[in-house]
Amino acid sequence: MITKRIIPCLDVRDGRVVKGVNFEGLREISSPVELAKYYSRCGADELVFYDITASSDGRKLFTDILCETARNVFIPLTVGGGINTVEDFDRVLKCGADKVSVNSGAIRNPNLIKEAAKLYGDQCVVLSVDVKRVDGVFRVFAKGGRENTGLEAIEWIKRGVESGAGEIVLNSIDTDGVKQGFDLEMLEAVCAVVNVPVIASGGAGKTEDFITLFKALPGVDAGLAASIFHFGEVSIPELKKEMRKNGISARI
């Protein structure tokens, strides 16, 4: 049985972790370094670090905070934000990232995934996709959910995997921060067309949401969340115990 991963997400703006609802109304929470150290200690399987305004601001990801975060965690670290070239991949990996997440950069240059996978291996390339329903169609959004690209999401994700993306993070803008459960419909559509790990993001509000996710969609490899972990609404050790009780494999 494949072990399901639990992944806290650090959305970083101006050097601080922030969180909002539906990608809006962001409020400051804490230091990314301190939160990363906490999650590394308390049983998180991996950690995701997003510099959420790097793309919209047209700048490179903050490397000083990233380097300090990487020095203080002992679990795999995925990093994204402002990744537009293979040089950006190289820079972030040298700061201590294990995997690099690309979103807007791949939309601007679809060859970026292929180039990075060739240089660093598929396992290093994570395609993060921000998706929202527009007139009943799953559409890809860029620049931190601010810009509708017009791309149909399922076809875009298929192309990304064919180009060499070794993992998909599916961020549902519709359920982000709402805490009413993961977007099972959207996730099922993605799992049906790819054979790489899929990480569910957006919507977790309680322990039962993870149980429902993994039972309803065994093809989903991991659940990612932010505020419920940041604010102590869900404890990762307790969540994993409940997963085990429900027959879901978890690393404890």
Coordinates of C-alpha atoms in Angstrom, one line a residue:
M1 CA 0.0 0.0 0.0
I2 CA 1.4 3.4 -1.0
T3 CA 1.9 5.7 1.9
K4 CA -0.1 8.9 1.6
R5 CA 1.8 12.2 2.3
I6 CA 0.7 15.2 4.3
I7 CA 2.2 18.4 3.1
P8 CA 2.0 21.8 4.8
C9 CA 2.3 24.8 2.5
L10 CA 4.0 28.0 3.2
D11 CA 2.7 30.9 1.0
V12 CA 5.4 33.6 1.5
R13 CA 4.9 37.3 0.7
D14 CA 7.6 39.9 1.6
G15 CA 9.3 37.3 3.8
R16 CA 6.3 36.3 5.8
V17 CA 3.8 33.4 5.6
V18 CA 0.3 34.6 4.6
K19 CA -3.0 33.0 4.0
G20 CA -6.3 34.1 2.4
V21 CA -9.6 32.7 0.9
N22 CA -10.0 32.0 -2.8
F23 CA -6.4 33.4 -3.2
E24 CA -7.6 36.8 -1.9
G25 CA -7.6 38.8 1.4
L26 CA -4.1 37.6 2.4
R27 CA -3.1 38.1 6.1
E28 CA 0.2 37.6 7.7
I29 CA 0.8 34.6 9.9
S30 CA 4.4 33.9 10.8
S31 CA 8.0 33.5 9.9
P32 CA 8.6 30.8 7.2
V33 CA 11.7 29.6 8.9
E34 CA 10.0 29.1 12.3
L35 CA 7.0 27.4 10.7
A36 CA 9.2 25.1 8.6
K37 CA 11.2 24.0 11.7
Y38 CA 7.9 23.3 13.5
Y39 CA 6.5 21.1 10.6
S40 CA 9.8 19.3 10.2
R41 CA 9.6 18.3 13.9
C42 CA 6.0 17.3 14.0
G43 CA 5.8 14.7 11.3
A44 CA 5.1 16.5 8.0
D45 CA 6.2 14.3 5.1
E46 CA 7.2 17.2 2.9
L47 CA 7.0 21.0 2.8
V48 CA 6.0 23.4 0.0
F49 CA 7.4 26.9 -0.1
Y50 CA 5.8 29.3 -2.5
D51 CA 7.0 32.9 -3.0
I52 CA 3.4 33.9 -4.1
T53 CA 4.1 37.3 -5.5
A54 CA 7.3 36.7 -7.4
S55 CA 5.6 36.0 -10.7
S56 CA 3.1 38.8 -10.5
D57 CA 5.8 41.2 -9.3
G58 CA 8.0 40.1 -12.2
R59 CA 11.0 39.3 -9.9
K60 CA 13.1 36.3 -8.9
L61 CA 12.3 34.3 -5.8
F62 CA 13.8 35.5 -2.5
T63 CA 16.7 33.2 -2.0
D64 CA 18.0 34.4 1.5
I65 CA 14.8 33.2 3.3
L66 CA 14.7 30.1 1.2
C67 CA 18.3 29.2 2.1
E68 CA 17.6 29.7 5.8
T69 CA 14.4 27.6 5.6
A70 CA 16.2 24.8 3.8
R71 CA 18.9 24.7 6.4
N72 CA 16.3 24.1 9.1
V73 CA 14.2 21.3 7.6
F74 CA 15.0 17.7 7.3
I75 CA 12.2 16.6 5.0
P76 CA 11.8 17.1 1.2
L77 CA 11.3 20.7 0.2
T78 CA 9.5 21.9 -2.9
V79 CA 10.0 25.5 -3.9
G80 CA 8.1 27.7 -6.4
G81 CA 7.5 31.3 -7.3
G82 CA 9.1 33.3 -10.1
I83 CA 10.5 30.1 -11.8
N84 CA 10.9 31.1 -15.5
T85 CA 14.2 29.6 -16.7
V86 CA 16.4 26.6 -16.1
E87 CA 18.8 29.0 -14.4
D88 CA 16.0 29.6 -11.9
F89 CA 15.8 25.9 -11.3
D90 CA 19.5 25.7 -10.7
R91 CA 19.5 28.7 -8.3
V92 CA 16.7 27.3 -6.2
L93 CA 18.1 23.8 -6.1
K94 CA 21.5 25.2 -5.0
C95 CA 19.6 27.0 -2.1
G96 CA 18.5 23.6 -0.8
A97 CA 15.3 22.7 -2.6
D98 CA 14.7 19.1 -3.5
K99 CA 12.0 19.8 -6.1
V100 CA 11.1 22.9 -8.0
S101 CA 7.5 23.9 -8.7
V102 CA 6.7 25.8 -11.9
N103 CA 3.4 27.5 -12.8
S104 CA 3.3 30.8 -14.7
G105 CA 6.8 30.3 -16.1
A106 CA 5.6 27.1 -17.8
I107 CA 2.6 28.8 -19.2
R108 CA 4.8 31.5 -20.8
N109 CA 7.3 28.9 -22.0
P110 CA 5.9 25.4 -22.3
N111 CA 9.4 24.1 -23.2
L112 CA 10.6 25.0 -19.7
I113 CA 9.3 21.7 -18.3
K114 CA 11.0 19.6 -20.9
E115 CA 14.3 21.5 -20.6
A116 CA 14.3 21.3 -16.8
A117 CA 13.4 17.6 -16.8
K118 CA 16.2 16.8 -19.2
L119 CA 18.7 18.6 -17.0
Y120 CA 17.5 17.7 -13.5
G121 CA 15.2 14.6 -14.0
D122 CA 11.5 14.3 -14.0
Q123 CA 11.4 13.8 -10.2
C124 CA 12.6 17.3 -9.7
V125 CA 10.0 19.1 -11.8
V126 CA 6.6 19.8 -10.2
L127 CA 3.9 21.3 -12.3
S128 CA 1.7 23.4 -10.0
V129 CA -1.6 24.4 -11.5
D130 CA -4.1 27.0 -10.2
V131 CA -7.5 26.0 -11.5
K132 CA -10.9 27.6 -11.4
R133 CA -14.3 26.8 -13.0
V134 CA -15.2 29.4 -15.6
D135 CA -18.6 28.8 -17.2
G136 CA -18.4 25.1 -16.2
V137 CA -14.9 24.6 -17.7
F138 CA -11.7 24.0 -15.7
R139 CA -9.5 27.0 -16.6
V140 CA -5.8 27.5 -15.7
F141 CA -5.0 30.7 -13.9
A142 CA -1.5 32.4 -13.7
K143 CA 0.2 34.9 -11.5
G144 CA -1.1 33.6 -8.2
G145 CA -4.6 33.1 -9.4
R146 CA -4.9 36.6 -10.8
E147 CA -4.9 36.0 -14.5
N148 CA -7.2 33.7 -16.5
T149 CA -5.0 32.1 -19.2
G150 CA -7.9 30.6 -21.1
L151 CA -6.1 27.2 -21.1
E152 CA -8.3 24.2 -20.4
A153 CA -6.8 22.6 -17.3
I154 CA -7.0 18.9 -17.9
E155 CA -5.4 19.2 -21.3
W156 CA -2.7 21.5 -20.0
I157 CA -1.8 19.0 -17.2
K158 CA -1.6 16.2 -19.7
R159 CA 0.8 18.2 -21.8
G160 CA 2.9 19.0 -18.8
V161 CA 3.3 15.4 -17.8
E162 CA 4.1 14.4 -21.4
S163 CA 6.8 17.1 -21.3
G164 CA 8.4 15.7 -18.2
A165 CA 6.7 17.0 -15.1
G166 CA 7.1 14.3 -12.5
E167 CA 4.4 15.5 -10.1
I168 CA 1.3 17.6 -10.2
V169 CA 0.0 20.0 -7.5
L170 CA -3.6 20.8 -8.2
N171 CA -4.7 24.0 -6.5
S172 CA -8.4 24.5 -6.7
I173 CA -9.1 28.2 -6.5
D174 CA -12.8 27.4 -6.0
T175 CA -12.2 25.6 -2.7
D176 CA -9.0 27.4 -1.5
G177 CA -9.4 28.5 2.1
V178 CA -13.1 27.7 2.2
K179 CA -12.5 24.6 4.5
Q180 CA -15.4 22.6 3.0
G181 CA -13.3 19.8 1.7
F182 CA -11.0 19.1 -1.3
D183 CA -12.3 19.5 -4.9
L184 CA -12.9 15.8 -5.6
E185 CA -14.5 16.4 -9.0
M186 CA -11.5 18.4 -10.2
L187 CA -9.0 15.9 -8.7
E188 CA -10.8 12.9 -10.2
A189 CA -10.6 14.5 -13.7
V190 CA -6.8 15.0 -13.3
C191 CA -6.1 11.5 -11.9
A192 CA -7.9 10.0 -14.9
V193 CA -5.4 11.4 -17.4
V194 CA -2.0 11.2 -15.6
N195 CA 0.2 8.5 -14.2
V196 CA 2.4 10.7 -11.9
P197 CA 1.8 11.6 -8.3
V198 CA -1.1 14.1 -7.8
I199 CA -1.2 16.4 -4.8
A200 CA -4.5 17.8 -3.7
S201 CA -4.5 21.4 -2.6
G202 CA -7.3 23.7 -1.6
G203 CA -10.3 23.1 0.7
A204 CA -9.1 21.1 3.7
G205 CA -10.9 22.2 6.9
K206 CA -10.8 19.2 9.2
T207 CA -9.3 15.8 9.6
E208 CA -12.2 14.1 7.9
D209 CA -11.5 16.0 4.7
F210 CA -8.3 14.1 4.3
I211 CA -10.0 10.7 5.1
T212 CA -12.6 11.5 2.5
L213 CA -10.0 12.5 -0.1
F214 CA -7.9 9.4 0.2
K215 CA -10.8 7.0 0.4
A216 CA -12.7 8.6 -2.5
L217 CA -9.7 9.0 -4.7
P218 CA -7.0 6.4 -4.0
G219 CA -5.0 7.8 -7.0
V220 CA -4.3 11.0 -5.1
D221 CA -0.9 10.7 -3.5
A222 CA -0.9 13.6 -1.0
G223 CA -3.0 16.2 0.7
L224 CA -1.6 19.8 1.0
A225 CA -3.0 22.4 3.3
A226 CA -2.0 25.7 5.0
S227 CA -4.2 27.5 7.4
I228 CA -5.6 24.4 9.3
F229 CA -2.0 23.5 10.1
H230 CA -0.8 27.0 10.7
F231 CA -3.6 27.8 13.2
G232 CA -3.5 24.4 14.9
E233 CA -7.0 23.4 13.8
V234 CA -5.6 20.0 12.7
S235 CA -2.6 18.3 14.3
I236 CA -0.5 16.4 11.8
P237 CA 0.3 13.5 14.3
E238 CA -3.4 13.2 15.2
L239 CA -4.4 13.3 11.5
K240 CA -2.0 10.5 10.7
K241 CA -3.3 8.4 13.5
E242 CA -6.9 8.9 12.1
M243 CA -5.6 7.9 8.7
R244 CA -4.2 4.7 10.0
K245 CA -7.4 3.9 11.9
N246 CA -9.3 4.3 8.6
G247 CA -7.0 1.9 6.7
I248 CA -5.0 4.7 5.0
S249 CA -1.2 4.2 5.0
A250 CA 0.7 7.0 6.7
R251 CA 4.2 7.5 8.0
I252 CA 4.2 8.0 11.7

